[in-house]
């Protein structure tokens, strides 16, 4: 075994001794509805609930039981806890639920480690939305960190929602963390999202979308919060709270109490012993590894970009892009050059973050300033996006697209080098109460035109038809002359000449800019990019984010606000108050009209980028009237939760919720 592997194993072992500690069921929340006084029915409830004990952990952390065909009970344990903790939580919840909801036909109990509920109706395989609850920490991040914290959390929940929804019939679970860079501070957000595994993929996604929306409403800037539904939950914190990996086996039986007691004793005593011995062993191994490197006993070979393509099975993409391997390899930088350029990836050089790592400012030996995107080693999706972005962007040449200068894939490092764009990103100016005054109407009009031309190039004018899939304000960079440059092609997809629609089971991107057909069904096309473009246009005009993650509860979301002003004959009321003078009324109204045309629910009704450019440049064209936009991800986020326990209904009538990445390409 390699010394480096031994070090990692020892470190993991020592850390896990301290982290794998049972989290007690430190609270209980109960919701009850539909009164009943029938003793027989009460007996069925008790029988159904008590039959859950002893079966939940042995069935992978989820189990359902029915008594006399009248009452069904279910129990879900957190996917990261052990079988003993699971059974303990269920046994605690059942008598408490009976005690707190003694005369009801339906009830739910939420604990830290489990959800237990019963109903007189069918609840297995059914998305239940009759109630929810939330808890949050009273502490908040500093005011200057709120935006960065919120956008990073939103981005993380999008990924975890997709991960959980794509889980199997035993467990639908997603957990992970994201690093927040802003205001000179670096902090980590940890999050877990889980559904009952009896739900379909679509049901799980809807449930977790609702939980994400509630987090945005109640807990903006809070350092920790939880939202519970009968079928799912979301929890996040600035402290590590989950075990990794999940501990409950789908086939393993719960441990005996005796064995459990022994295990707990070991957890207390062994860390002290192992910690001391482990540090000594690690020190020796590190010394040997350093000596081995200095003595050149072995050299790690640079992995060529072509082999990385083969690893990721991206041959079809390579062929489609017409990339010659020799040409691609000419773009390769060695790691030592990048380390010198960024002062060994100094935190002082950090200028932003993306979905897969941090971005640094660097200076090459020839004096050229560059933006260096370094993919983190823990990025599960990073390799594919690295290949995707390098192959795509290296062949894209347009003044409104960020230029890729090269890449580095050496040892475990995966690095992309871009031209440095000094004015950072559009959101840096647009949503900053001080900076947005620098964006007069002339600059905003110029930015809209630049984004239009860049997207038209991607959709129609390049040799490939490329769907960006993550167009948003933070992915539009501004050069020294405030020209717009589209960045971040990590999620982009190539379309064939005759292809018009793509599908994916892995929903990734930014909720505030997602079209309804993509967010709900995974369908993407040039028209889903057009939807994102429309959101950006309305944001530029109004100076407001399209996101409930960033709005207070009493502030109306952007799309319904724009529609209200438009149908009320007062479109200029949407205009950013900072634009008090020197703007063109006709241009503003035209942009609002175009923005609303782009965010129509019917994808076919949205204009193409070529039509949009024509609309912007030709004032003689009479623009069509837009139809009402789909507010499908706000005000209930896919599901309209009225709060009334007796109502349970679904609407596809809500608006988007946004997450943004920072300043430079992901």
XYZ file of C-alpha atoms in Angstrom:
666
model
C 0.000 0.000 0.000
C 1.326 3.490 -0.835
C 2.363 5.667 2.126
C -0.032 8.398 0.991
C -2.920 5.941 1.108
C -1.954 4.838 4.618
C -1.877 8.461 5.760
C -5.336 9.067 4.386
C -6.716 5.932 6.023
C -5.252 6.860 9.404
C -6.487 10.427 9.186
C -9.952 9.244 8.221
C -9.991 6.716 11.058
C -8.968 9.251 13.685
C -11.428 11.851 12.468
C -14.272 9.363 12.233
C -13.746 8.278 15.845
C -14.690 11.791 16.842
C -17.439 12.380 14.283
C -19.284 9.066 14.379
C -21.112 9.840 17.568
C -24.803 9.268 17.928
C -26.821 12.430 17.525
C -29.593 12.347 20.053
C -33.191 13.029 19.230
C -32.916 16.455 20.818
C -36.351 17.762 19.870
C -39.791 16.585 18.877
C -42.265 18.356 16.585
C -45.811 17.061 16.156
C -48.570 17.894 13.683
C -52.061 16.353 13.945
C -55.296 16.606 11.932
C -58.744 14.999 11.494
C -60.188 14.241 14.924
C -61.437 10.759 15.722
C -62.789 9.210 18.923
C -63.266 5.634 17.739
C -61.519 3.258 20.123
C -61.096 0.600 17.442
C -59.418 3.121 15.200
C -57.113 4.180 18.025
C -56.169 0.557 18.577
C -55.296 0.220 14.890
C -53.092 3.304 15.104
C -51.239 1.911 18.103
C -50.835 -1.496 16.472
C -49.588 -0.013 13.215
C -47.069 2.254 14.920
C -45.678 -0.314 17.345
C -45.112 -2.781 14.522
C -42.557 -0.356 13.075
C -40.088 -1.042 15.876
C -37.462 -3.632 15.097
C -37.969 -3.339 11.332
C -36.888 0.143 10.247
C -33.108 -0.239 10.511
C -33.146 -3.743 9.016
C -34.959 -2.383 5.956
C -32.439 0.322 5.138
C -33.920 3.015 7.364
C -37.470 3.090 5.975
C -40.442 0.870 6.781
C -44.229 0.992 6.540
C -46.893 -0.990 8.389
C -50.666 -1.340 7.942
C -53.192 -2.422 10.580
C -56.627 -3.780 9.579
C -56.307 -1.999 6.212
C -57.404 1.203 7.946
C -54.202 2.734 9.264
C -50.784 2.945 7.641
C -47.668 4.048 9.491
C -44.221 4.868 8.140
C -40.851 5.622 9.688
C -37.817 7.159 7.987
C -34.406 7.380 9.632
C -31.660 9.721 8.583
C -29.529 7.922 6.049
C -26.251 8.671 7.781
C -26.935 7.196 11.236
C -26.401 3.677 12.541
C -29.124 1.061 13.140
C -29.084 1.535 16.912
C -29.626 5.268 16.643
C -32.370 4.649 14.104
C -34.285 2.242 16.322
C -33.803 4.462 19.355
C -35.328 7.433 17.568
C -38.327 5.444 16.295
C -38.991 3.982 19.745
C -38.852 7.473 21.238
C -41.126 9.010 18.624
C -43.975 6.463 18.706
C -45.229 6.940 22.298
C -44.683 10.687 22.038
C -46.726 10.826 18.841
C -49.561 8.840 20.437
C -49.455 11.087 23.472
C -49.437 14.364 21.528
C -52.001 13.326 18.891
C -54.332 11.002 20.849
C -57.562 11.628 18.936
C -56.488 12.196 15.362
C -56.644 10.176 12.179
C -53.425 11.578 10.768
C -50.255 12.841 12.419
C -46.516 13.278 11.938
C -43.586 13.538 14.333
C -40.188 14.925 13.402
C -37.096 14.205 15.422
C -33.450 14.914 14.749
C -32.859 11.358 13.520
C -36.232 10.208 12.196
C -39.713 10.989 10.886
C -42.652 8.856 12.087
C -46.246 9.300 10.929
C -49.585 7.546 10.525
C -52.730 8.091 8.474
C -56.117 6.575 7.835
C -55.503 7.146 4.119
C -52.916 5.883 1.662
C -49.524 7.467 2.304
C -47.051 4.992 0.802
C -45.841 6.250 -2.571
C -47.854 9.441 -2.161
C -46.389 12.944 -1.865
C -47.994 14.377 1.263
C -48.063 18.169 1.562
C -50.645 18.838 4.260
C -48.129 20.184 6.739
C -44.528 21.204 7.275
C -42.421 22.834 9.967
C -39.048 24.485 10.381
C -36.347 25.217 12.932
C -33.497 27.675 12.616
C -30.558 28.991 14.557
C -30.963 32.526 15.876
C -27.387 33.329 14.839
C -26.776 34.842 11.414
C -23.744 35.453 9.256
C -22.461 39.010 9.052
C -24.492 41.349 6.871
C -21.749 41.539 4.275
C -21.701 37.745 3.936
C -25.425 37.153 3.463
C -25.428 37.216 -0.353
C -22.440 34.901 -0.736
C -23.756 32.550 1.944
C -27.261 32.425 0.443
C -26.146 31.874 -3.117
C -23.734 29.121 -2.112
C -26.472 27.412 -0.095
C -28.884 27.613 -3.019
C -26.299 26.121 -5.354
C -25.643 23.300 -2.901
C -29.339 22.463 -2.441
C -29.798 22.224 -6.218
C -27.089 19.579 -6.397
C -28.280 17.658 -3.356
C -31.883 17.693 -4.595
C -30.764 16.024 -7.812
C -28.624 13.536 -5.892
C -31.438 12.570 -3.529
C -34.120 12.405 -6.228
C -31.962 10.065 -8.302
C -31.519 7.670 -5.371
C -32.826 4.127 -5.458
C -35.714 2.326 -3.813
C -33.784 1.860 -0.541
C -32.502 5.370 0.088
C -33.001 8.800 -1.465
C -30.312 10.854 0.219
C -27.967 13.679 -0.695
C -25.418 15.357 1.532
C -22.311 17.443 1.007
C -20.699 20.803 1.587
C -19.699 23.955 -0.227
C -17.071 26.552 0.598
C -18.179 30.175 0.742
C -15.671 32.844 -0.189
C -16.608 36.442 0.492
C -15.851 39.540 2.519
C -12.393 38.198 3.268
C -13.805 35.123 5.041
C -13.960 31.461 4.085
C -16.655 29.297 5.660
C -18.177 25.928 4.829
C -21.869 25.060 4.607
C -22.857 21.440 5.268
C -26.245 20.204 4.096
C -28.334 17.041 3.983
C -31.532 16.397 2.010
C -33.534 13.170 2.131
C -36.860 11.788 0.887
C -38.781 8.682 1.844
C -37.635 6.130 -0.765
C -41.208 5.195 -1.689
C -41.505 8.481 -3.607
C -40.850 8.690 -7.316
C -37.960 10.787 -8.564
C -40.302 13.619 -9.528
C -42.140 13.549 -6.190
C -38.876 13.641 -4.249
C -37.635 16.544 -6.321
C -40.849 18.489 -5.718
C -40.738 17.873 -1.984
C -37.144 19.052 -1.679
C -37.778 22.060 -3.913
C -40.478 23.080 -1.456
C -38.087 22.636 1.442
C -35.498 24.796 -0.341
C -38.095 27.486 -0.908
C -39.066 27.528 2.757
C -35.402 27.906 3.716
C -35.225 30.929 1.426
C -38.266 32.481 3.055
C -37.523 31.895 6.715
C -33.826 31.663 7.112
C -31.903 34.048 4.879
C -28.441 34.420 6.371
C -29.088 32.020 9.264
C -26.078 29.851 10.018
C -28.244 26.724 10.423
C -31.824 25.663 9.719
C -34.079 22.650 9.080
C -37.323 22.212 7.168
C -39.482 19.106 7.573
C -42.242 17.696 5.378
C -43.986 14.344 5.885
C -41.971 12.872 2.999
C -38.689 14.756 3.159
C -36.423 17.111 5.039
C -33.617 19.591 4.462
C -30.992 20.519 7.004
C -27.963 22.772 6.687
C -25.415 24.152 9.115
C -22.088 25.902 9.243
C -20.902 22.987 11.386
C -20.305 19.396 10.287
C -23.299 17.402 11.558
C -23.600 14.263 9.434
C -21.731 10.978 9.324
C -19.991 10.024 6.114
C -20.688 7.552 4.531
C -24.240 6.389 5.388
C -24.205 3.786 8.125
C -27.501 1.898 7.772
C -27.236 -1.147 5.540
C -30.232 -2.198 3.522
C -29.741 -5.767 4.657
C -27.960 -5.451 7.999
C -29.770 -6.131 11.247
C -29.728 -3.725 14.160
C -26.902 -4.298 16.603
C -27.632 -5.697 20.002
C -27.706 -3.418 22.991
C -24.668 -5.117 24.497
C -22.593 -4.623 21.408
C -23.753 -1.057 21.177
C -22.582 -0.320 24.734
C -19.169 -1.759 23.956
C -18.909 0.367 20.846
C -19.738 3.536 22.755
C -16.991 2.792 25.305
C -14.462 2.325 22.552
C -15.447 5.672 21.037
C -14.503 7.375 24.297
C -11.227 5.611 25.057
C -9.686 4.708 21.730
C -9.417 8.206 20.183
C -6.881 9.242 22.826
C -4.689 6.198 22.197
C -5.113 6.104 18.426
C -4.739 9.844 18.153
C -1.292 9.815 19.757
C -0.045 6.726 17.926
C -1.589 7.863 14.669
C 0.136 11.240 14.733
C 3.497 9.560 15.349
C 2.971 7.126 12.462
C 1.773 9.898 10.174
C 4.826 12.008 11.020
C 7.158 9.140 10.109
C 5.296 8.438 6.869
C 5.316 12.088 5.844
C 9.070 12.207 6.447
C 9.600 9.097 4.297
C 7.362 10.476 1.557
C 9.284 13.757 1.505
C 12.599 11.886 1.402
C 11.284 9.704 -1.391
C 10.306 12.705 -3.476
C 13.581 14.543 -2.847
C 15.494 11.416 -3.793
C 13.491 11.048 -6.970
C 12.621 7.471 -6.076
C 9.443 7.925 -8.101
C 7.863 10.591 -10.268
C 4.183 11.054 -10.824
C 3.558 11.202 -14.514
C 1.506 13.937 -16.059
C -1.731 12.544 -17.379
C -2.359 13.775 -20.902
C -5.580 15.469 -21.779
C -6.354 12.767 -24.314
C -6.263 10.040 -21.636
C -8.585 12.127 -19.494
C -10.987 12.257 -22.399
C -10.865 8.490 -22.652
C -11.438 8.088 -18.913
C -14.587 10.159 -19.084
C -15.785 8.546 -22.320
C -15.971 11.931 -24.001
C -14.769 10.702 -27.383
C -17.994 11.740 -29.095
C -17.630 15.245 -27.705
C -14.019 15.363 -28.824
C -15.013 14.354 -32.348
C -17.948 16.753 -32.430
C -15.773 19.669 -31.421
C -13.218 18.748 -34.057
C -10.430 18.990 -31.516
C -7.033 17.675 -32.569
C -5.223 16.248 -29.571
C -2.024 17.975 -30.625
C -3.828 21.318 -30.633
C -5.321 20.694 -27.222
C -1.977 19.674 -25.757
C -0.506 22.957 -26.975
C -2.788 24.610 -24.427
C -1.331 22.640 -21.521
C 0.488 24.433 -18.705
C 2.701 22.666 -16.190
C 1.679 22.804 -12.552
C 4.809 24.610 -11.384
C 4.062 27.540 -13.712
C 0.557 27.853 -12.286
C 1.807 27.633 -8.706
C 4.266 30.464 -9.333
C 1.575 32.521 -11.072
C -0.835 32.237 -8.134
C 1.760 32.380 -5.335
C 1.056 28.701 -4.618
C -2.710 29.296 -4.664
C -2.462 31.877 -1.915
C -5.782 32.791 -0.248
C -4.864 36.413 -0.952
C -5.137 35.627 -4.664
C -8.652 34.204 -4.330
C -11.112 36.218 -6.407
C -14.150 33.987 -6.416
C -15.641 30.534 -6.270
C -17.424 28.185 -8.594
C -19.381 24.983 -8.302
C -16.237 22.835 -8.326
C -13.564 24.936 -6.710
C -11.933 28.306 -6.125
C -10.750 30.893 -8.660
C -7.453 32.733 -8.259
C -5.867 35.709 -9.933
C -2.473 34.887 -11.388
C 0.343 36.446 -13.403
C 2.112 34.303 -16.007
C 5.884 34.598 -16.613
C 5.202 36.879 -19.598
C 3.330 39.315 -17.333
C -0.152 38.384 -18.535
C -2.863 38.431 -15.864
C -5.074 35.335 -15.802
C -7.961 33.822 -13.872
C -7.097 30.313 -12.636
C -9.943 27.934 -11.801
C -8.721 25.100 -9.590
C -11.097 22.160 -9.261
C -11.259 20.783 -5.742
C -10.294 17.131 -5.243
C -13.628 16.453 -3.552
C -15.675 17.586 -6.551
C -17.533 14.440 -7.558
C -18.639 15.966 -10.833
C -15.526 17.961 -11.475
C -13.657 15.784 -13.951
C -16.449 15.613 -16.484
C -17.073 19.351 -16.299
C -13.328 19.970 -16.632
C -13.236 17.976 -19.852
C -16.454 19.565 -21.041
C -15.329 23.126 -20.464
C -11.812 22.707 -21.838
C -12.969 21.012 -25.041
C -15.777 23.477 -25.656
C -14.233 26.790 -24.750
C -10.891 26.150 -26.455
C -12.647 26.263 -29.822
C -15.084 29.094 -29.091
C -13.858 32.471 -30.296
C -16.181 35.438 -29.804
C -15.740 38.844 -28.199
C -18.668 38.151 -25.872
C -17.317 34.827 -24.566
C -14.568 34.402 -21.985
C -11.408 33.117 -23.676
C -9.742 29.926 -22.428
C -5.963 30.308 -22.495
C -5.075 26.819 -21.373
C -5.373 24.102 -18.780
C -3.329 21.906 -16.478
C -4.012 18.277 -15.615
C -1.067 17.062 -13.600
C -1.096 14.609 -10.737
C -4.487 15.173 -9.076
C -4.768 18.802 -10.164
C -7.327 19.894 -12.743
C -6.935 23.579 -13.585
C -8.397 25.892 -16.230
C -6.687 29.170 -17.158
C -8.822 32.018 -18.527
C -8.246 35.561 -19.610
C -8.507 37.875 -16.630
C -11.587 40.094 -16.746
C -10.926 43.033 -14.392
C -14.459 44.263 -13.716
C -15.602 40.987 -12.207
C -19.177 39.843 -12.832
C -22.488 41.504 -13.619
C -24.010 40.539 -10.280
C -21.096 42.219 -8.481
C -22.361 45.555 -9.796
C -26.053 44.927 -10.350
C -27.004 43.695 -6.885
C -24.626 45.807 -4.815
C -26.310 48.810 -3.208
C -23.192 50.918 -3.771
C -21.776 49.519 -7.012
C -24.984 49.385 -9.058
C -24.880 53.146 -9.445
C -21.965 52.617 -11.851
C -24.311 50.846 -14.264
C -26.119 53.645 -16.079
C -28.670 52.759 -18.730
C -26.157 53.030 -21.590
C -23.945 50.389 -19.952
C -26.929 48.132 -19.203
C -28.165 48.385 -22.790
C -24.655 47.526 -23.984
C -24.477 44.502 -21.669
C -27.856 43.182 -22.860
C -26.683 43.477 -26.461
C -23.402 41.729 -25.698
C -25.075 38.791 -23.963
C -27.512 38.520 -26.876
C -24.697 38.330 -29.424
C -22.744 35.831 -27.327
C -25.741 33.519 -26.951
C -26.584 33.841 -30.649
C -23.052 32.684 -31.433
C -23.452 29.639 -29.184
C -26.873 28.706 -30.554
C -26.451 29.406 -34.260
C -23.209 30.988 -35.442
C -20.504 28.666 -34.098
C -19.622 25.363 -35.754
C -21.511 23.672 -32.939
C -24.908 24.302 -31.432
C -24.208 24.711 -27.736
C -26.742 24.905 -24.911
C -25.189 26.778 -22.005
C -27.637 25.536 -19.281
C -26.297 27.850 -16.559
C -26.682 31.379 -17.893
C -26.980 33.819 -14.982
C -25.755 37.211 -13.827
C -22.703 35.837 -12.028
C -21.596 34.017 -15.189
C -21.511 37.251 -17.198
C -18.134 38.913 -16.732
C -17.381 42.542 -17.604
C -14.118 43.710 -19.167
C -12.480 47.104 -18.712
C -14.909 48.654 -21.219
C -17.926 46.952 -19.588
C -18.337 44.559 -22.507
C -20.198 41.410 -21.489
C -18.392 38.069 -21.665
C -20.281 34.824 -21.030
C -18.430 32.315 -18.858
C -18.817 28.913 -17.186
C -19.368 26.163 -19.734
C -19.117 23.336 -17.211
C -22.768 22.361 -17.740
C -22.913 23.126 -21.471
C -24.128 20.521 -23.947
C -23.481 20.109 -27.674
C -26.473 19.621 -29.965
C -26.407 18.051 -33.392
C -27.371 20.122 -36.399
C -30.924 18.767 -36.446
C -31.314 18.241 -32.693
C -33.742 20.557 -30.892
C -34.301 18.953 -27.479
C -32.184 17.167 -24.885
C -33.078 15.294 -21.705
C -31.233 14.653 -18.478
C -31.956 12.883 -15.199
C -29.392 15.082 -13.474
C -30.866 18.523 -12.939
C -28.003 20.944 -12.363
C -27.792 24.670 -12.649
C -29.399 27.638 -10.939
C -33.043 27.586 -9.895
C -33.658 31.300 -10.367
C -32.784 31.001 -14.049
C -34.151 27.530 -14.875
C -36.987 27.141 -17.335
C -39.943 25.135 -16.003
C -39.469 22.294 -18.475
C -35.856 21.861 -17.364
C -36.379 22.221 -13.618
C -39.300 19.793 -13.538
C -38.613 17.325 -16.337
C -34.945 17.699 -17.295
C -35.791 18.915 -20.824
C -33.334 21.475 -22.162
C -32.974 23.258 -25.485
C -31.979 26.633 -26.908
C -35.310 27.860 -25.537
C -34.322 26.954 -21.974
C -31.300 29.227 -22.452
C -33.678 31.899 -23.768
C -35.676 31.642 -20.533
C -32.494 32.276 -18.529
C -31.651 35.201 -20.787
C -35.090 36.711 -20.160
C -34.568 36.541 -16.403
C -31.222 38.326 -16.788
C -32.786 41.094 -18.907
C -35.444 41.735 -16.257
C -32.752 41.726 -13.558
C -30.684 44.273 -15.489
C -33.687 46.565 -15.969
C -34.877 46.331 -12.370
C -31.618 45.905 -10.451
C -33.313 43.064 -8.523
C -32.488 39.388 -8.175
C -35.022 36.844 -9.332
C -34.750 34.922 -6.086
C -36.660 34.467 -2.888
C -33.319 33.469 -1.299
C -32.370 37.148 -1.459
C -35.708 38.877 -0.829
C -37.409 39.625 2.429
C -40.781 37.995 3.037
C -42.695 41.188 2.223
C -40.902 41.837 -1.089
C -42.549 40.532 -4.246
C -40.505 38.285 -6.524
C -39.259 39.623 -9.841
C -41.291 37.761 -12.470
C -44.727 38.343 -10.929
C -43.749 41.949 -10.208
C -42.719 42.528 -13.833
C -45.947 40.937 -15.048
C -48.054 43.042 -12.683
C -46.492 46.290 -13.871
C -46.751 45.227 -17.519
C -50.414 44.260 -17.416
C -51.161 47.336 -15.311
C -49.793 49.586 -18.037
C -46.964 50.819 -15.781
C -43.840 48.998 -17.080
C -41.473 51.804 -16.054
C -42.278 51.145 -12.400
C -40.048 48.079 -12.734
C -37.044 50.278 -13.569
C -34.148 50.372 -11.112
C -34.598 53.486 -8.923
C -30.878 54.196 -9.437
C -31.663 55.074 -13.069
C -33.287 58.408 -12.287
C -32.193 60.179 -15.450
C -30.646 59.754 -18.902
C -32.384 56.574 -19.979
C -34.424 55.772 -23.064
C -38.033 55.027 -22.207
C -38.518 53.136 -25.470
C -35.440 50.966 -24.859
C -36.484 50.154 -21.293
C -40.032 49.183 -22.299
C -38.688 47.142 -25.226
C -36.331 45.251 -22.908
C -39.126 44.484 -20.439
C -41.290 43.248 -23.320
C -38.464 41.033 -24.607
C -37.719 39.741 -21.119
C -41.342 38.721 -20.581
C -41.475 37.063 -24.017
C -38.424 35.004 -23.049
C -39.876 33.754 -19.745
C -43.178 32.497 -21.139
C -44.116 29.010 -19.976
C -44.540 27.644 -23.507
C -41.006 27.089 -24.785
C -42.139 27.275 -28.409
C -43.574 30.747 -27.795
C -40.218 32.116 -26.670
C -38.242 33.966 -29.359
C -34.902 32.722 -30.684
C -31.731 34.654 -29.956
C -31.655 35.795 -33.590
C -35.163 37.224 -33.209
C -34.178 38.893 -29.942
C -31.192 40.616 -31.562
C -33.477 41.837 -34.337
C -35.973 43.141 -31.764
C -33.229 45.062 -29.969
C -31.743 46.593 -33.108
C -34.907 47.370 -35.068
C -37.304 49.817 -33.430
C -39.749 49.502 -36.315
C -40.625 45.937 -35.293
C -43.846 45.655 -33.309
C -43.218 43.211 -30.503
C -45.864 40.592 -29.663
C -47.669 40.688 -26.340
C -46.179 38.254 -23.810
C -48.174 35.687 -21.891
C -48.109 35.291 -18.122
C -44.801 33.784 -16.933
C -44.798 30.530 -14.941
C -44.178 31.352 -11.297
C -43.238 27.739 -10.735
C -40.417 27.947 -8.246
C -41.439 30.588 -5.778
C -44.579 31.005 -3.718
C -44.500 27.308 -2.998
C -41.899 26.063 -5.421
C -43.592 23.497 -7.618
C -46.147 22.758 -4.912
C -48.561 25.309 -3.541
C -48.509 24.665 0.181
C -51.415 26.638 1.592
C -50.664 25.841 5.222
C -54.197 24.525 5.669
C -54.052 20.997 7.018
C -57.217 20.016 5.176
C -55.939 21.089 1.758
C -53.465 19.161 -0.306
C -53.060 20.145 -3.907
C -50.403 20.625 -6.536
C -49.906 23.547 -8.876
C -47.262 24.243 -11.484
C -47.614 27.938 -10.808
C -44.685 29.452 -9.052
C -41.473 31.257 -9.802
C -37.730 30.543 -9.709
C -35.361 30.694 -6.885
C -31.785 31.561 -7.637
C -28.322 30.602 -6.672
C -25.279 32.253 -8.066
C -21.613 31.399 -8.217
C -18.987 34.071 -7.774
C -17.246 36.304 -10.264
C -15.310 33.823 -12.382
C -16.021 30.637 -14.358
C -16.742 27.515 -12.336
